[in-house]
Coordinates of C-alpha atoms in Angstrom, one line a residue:
G1210 CA 111.0 123.6 96.5
A1211 CA 110.7 126.5 98.9
E1212 CA 110.3 124.3 102.0
Y1213 CA 112.4 122.7 104.7
V1214 CA 111.6 119.0 105.3
A1215 CA 112.0 116.9 108.5
E1216 CA 110.8 113.6 110.0
P1217 CA 110.2 111.6 106.8
K1218 CA 108.6 108.2 107.4
W1219 CA 107.4 105.4 105.0
S1220 CA 103.9 104.1 105.2
P1221 CA 103.6 100.4 106.3
D1222 CA 102.9 99.3 102.7
G1223 CA 105.7 101.5 101.3
R1224 CA 103.4 103.3 98.9
A1225 CA 103.5 106.7 100.7
L1226 CA 105.8 108.9 102.6
V1227 CA 104.9 111.5 105.3
W1228 CA 107.0 114.4 106.5
A1229 CA 106.8 117.8 108.3
Q1230 CA 107.6 120.8 106.2
W1231 CA 107.9 124.6 106.7
P1232 CA 108.5 127.6 104.5
H1233 CA 112.1 128.9 104.1
S1234 CA 110.8 132.2 105.4
D1235 CA 109.7 130.7 108.8
M1236 CA 111.1 128.7 111.6
P1237 CA 109.5 125.3 112.4
W1238 CA 108.0 126.7 115.6
D1239 CA 106.2 129.3 113.6
E1240 CA 104.4 127.3 111.0
T1241 CA 104.7 123.6 110.0
A1242 CA 102.6 121.3 107.8
V1243 CA 102.3 117.5 107.6
V1244 CA 102.6 116.3 104.0
V1245 CA 101.8 112.9 102.5
C1246 CA 103.3 111.9 99.1
D1247 CA 101.9 109.2 97.0
V1248 CA 105.1 107.6 95.7
E1249 CA 103.6 106.2 92.5
S1250 CA 102.0 109.5 91.3
G1251 CA 104.4 111.9 93.1
E1252 CA 101.5 113.9 94.3
N1253 CA 102.0 115.8 97.6
R1254 CA 99.1 116.5 99.8
I1255 CA 99.1 118.7 102.9
V1256 CA 97.0 116.8 105.4
A1257 CA 97.5 119.1 108.4
G1258 CA 98.5 122.7 107.9
G1259 CA 97.3 126.2 108.4
E1260 CA 98.7 129.7 108.7
R1261 CA 100.8 130.1 111.9
V1262 CA 99.9 126.5 112.9
V1263 CA 102.6 124.0 114.0
N1264 CA 102.0 120.4 113.0
N1265 CA 104.9 118.0 113.5
W1266 CA 106.2 114.5 114.4
P1267 CA 103.9 112.6 112.1
H1268 CA 103.7 108.8 112.4
W1269 CA 101.7 106.1 110.6
S1270 CA 99.3 103.7 112.3
A1271 CA 100.0 100.0 112.0
D1272 CA 97.6 99.5 109.0
G1273 CA 98.6 102.8 107.3
A1274 CA 95.0 104.1 107.6
W1275 CA 95.8 106.9 110.0
L1276 CA 98.6 109.4 110.8
V1277 CA 99.1 110.7 114.3
Y1278 CA 101.0 114.0 114.9
M1279 CA 101.3 116.9 117.3
S1280 CA 99.5 120.2 116.5
D1281 CA 98.6 123.5 118.1
R1282 CA 95.8 123.9 115.6
D1283 CA 93.3 124.4 118.4
G1284 CA 95.2 127.5 119.6
Q1285 CA 96.6 125.9 122.7
H1286 CA 99.8 123.9 123.4
P1287 CA 100.5 121.0 121.0
N1288 CA 98.1 118.2 121.4
L1289 CA 98.0 114.7 119.7
W1290 CA 95.8 114.5 116.6
R1291 CA 95.0 111.9 114.0
V1292 CA 94.1 112.2 110.4
R1293 CA 93.6 109.9 107.4
P1294 CA 96.4 110.1 104.7
D1295 CA 93.9 111.8 102.4
G1296 CA 93.5 114.7 104.9
S1297 CA 90.0 113.7 106.1
D1298 CA 88.6 112.7 109.5
I1299 CA 90.8 114.9 111.6
K1300 CA 90.4 114.1 115.3
L1301 CA 91.9 115.4 118.5
M1302 CA 93.2 112.4 120.6
I1303 CA 95.0 113.8 123.7
T1304 CA 94.8 117.3 125.2
D1305 CA 96.3 117.0 128.6
I1306 CA 100.1 117.0 127.8
K1307 CA 102.1 120.2 127.9
G1308 CA 105.7 120.8 127.1
V1309 CA 105.8 118.0 124.5
N1310 CA 109.3 117.6 123.1
G1311 CA 108.9 114.5 121.0
I1312 CA 106.7 111.5 120.1
A1313 CA 107.7 108.1 118.8
I1314 CA 105.8 104.9 117.8
S1315 CA 106.8 101.5 118.9
P1316 CA 108.2 99.1 116.2
D1317 CA 104.9 97.2 116.2
R1318 CA 103.0 100.5 116.0
R1319 CA 100.8 99.6 119.0
S1320 CA 102.1 102.1 121.4
I1321 CA 102.9 105.8 121.1
Y1322 CA 105.4 107.4 123.4
I1323 CA 105.3 111.1 124.3
A1324 CA 107.9 113.1 126.2
G1325 CA 106.3 116.0 128.0
N1326 CA 106.1 117.7 131.4
G1327 CA 109.3 116.0 132.5
K1328 CA 107.8 112.5 131.9
L1329 CA 108.0 109.8 129.3
L1330 CA 104.4 108.4 128.8
A1331 CA 103.2 105.4 126.8
Y1332 CA 99.7 105.1 125.2
T1333 CA 98.2 102.0 123.6
I1334 CA 96.9 102.5 120.1
S1335 CA 94.5 100.1 118.3
A1336 CA 95.0 99.3 114.6
R1337 CA 92.1 101.6 113.9
G1338 CA 94.0 104.6 115.4
K1339 CA 92.1 104.8 118.7
L1340 CA 93.7 105.1 122.1
K1341 CA 92.9 102.9 125.1
Q1342 CA 90.7 104.8 127.4
A1343 CA 90.3 105.0 131.2
N1344 CA 87.8 107.2 133.0
G1345 CA 86.9 108.8 129.7
R1346 CA 90.4 109.9 128.9
A1347 CA 93.4 108.5 127.1
A1348 CA 95.1 106.0 129.5
A1349 CA 98.8 106.6 129.8
R1350 CA 101.5 104.6 131.5
E1351 CA 104.4 106.6 133.0
L1352 CA 107.6 104.9 131.8
A1353 CA 110.1 107.4 133.3
T1354 CA 110.7 110.7 134.9
L1355 CA 113.1 112.7 132.8
D1356 CA 116.0 114.3 134.6
P1357 CA 115.5 118.1 134.4
N1358 CA 119.3 118.6 134.6
L1359 CA 119.7 117.0 131.2
G1360 CA 117.2 119.4 129.6
S1361 CA 114.2 118.6 127.4
P1362 CA 114.7 115.9 124.7
D1363 CA 115.1 117.3 121.2
G1364 CA 113.6 114.2 119.6
M1365 CA 112.7 110.6 120.2
K1366 CA 112.7 107.4 118.2
T1367 CA 112.4 103.7 118.9
A1368 CA 114.9 101.1 118.0
A1369 CA 113.9 97.9 116.2
N1370 CA 114.2 96.1 119.5
G1371 CA 111.7 98.5 121.1
D1372 CA 114.2 100.6 123.1
I1373 CA 113.1 104.2 123.3
L1374 CA 115.9 106.7 122.4
L1375 CA 115.8 110.3 123.5
D1376 CA 118.0 112.9 122.0
S1377 CA 119.2 115.3 124.7
G1378 CA 120.8 117.7 122.1
A1379 CA 124.3 118.5 123.2
D1380 CA 124.9 115.3 125.0
G1381 CA 123.6 112.8 122.4
I1382 CA 121.4 109.8 123.0
L1383 CA 120.2 109.1 126.5
G1384 CA 119.2 105.5 125.9

């Protein structure tokens, strides 16, 4: 096709695949969509897209009923959103994080980690895709302060044992 693809992830039941894609004519910071593919039928569905909108870092909820991803669809800096795999029920989840450079989901899919504003934050997610709240806002635990001398992470993932891995770009995995 005429698209670049990144961040592919299998659904918990193995029946679908999600990824971020963008047109060959653009850069990923110009326009990116989140796409879900039904493996049996081969049907691809854009579940988060839009002209000049960046949607990226998609992840499945523990039960596969939701996807979480970052998007600037509200015209501001990227925020955390959720959507059902059929593209319905889009909801803004977190709005107060700037400078996001990566998100990752814990192996048990009960926590989401976000690197932004020089911090690594953890949020607790229910199986229904909702975040634990405190004082009417998503409750975050600060796990670490990121060393500004290392630059911003270029990506994140979690290892099977739960370790959070940050890619610092030129220097490799921080650990």
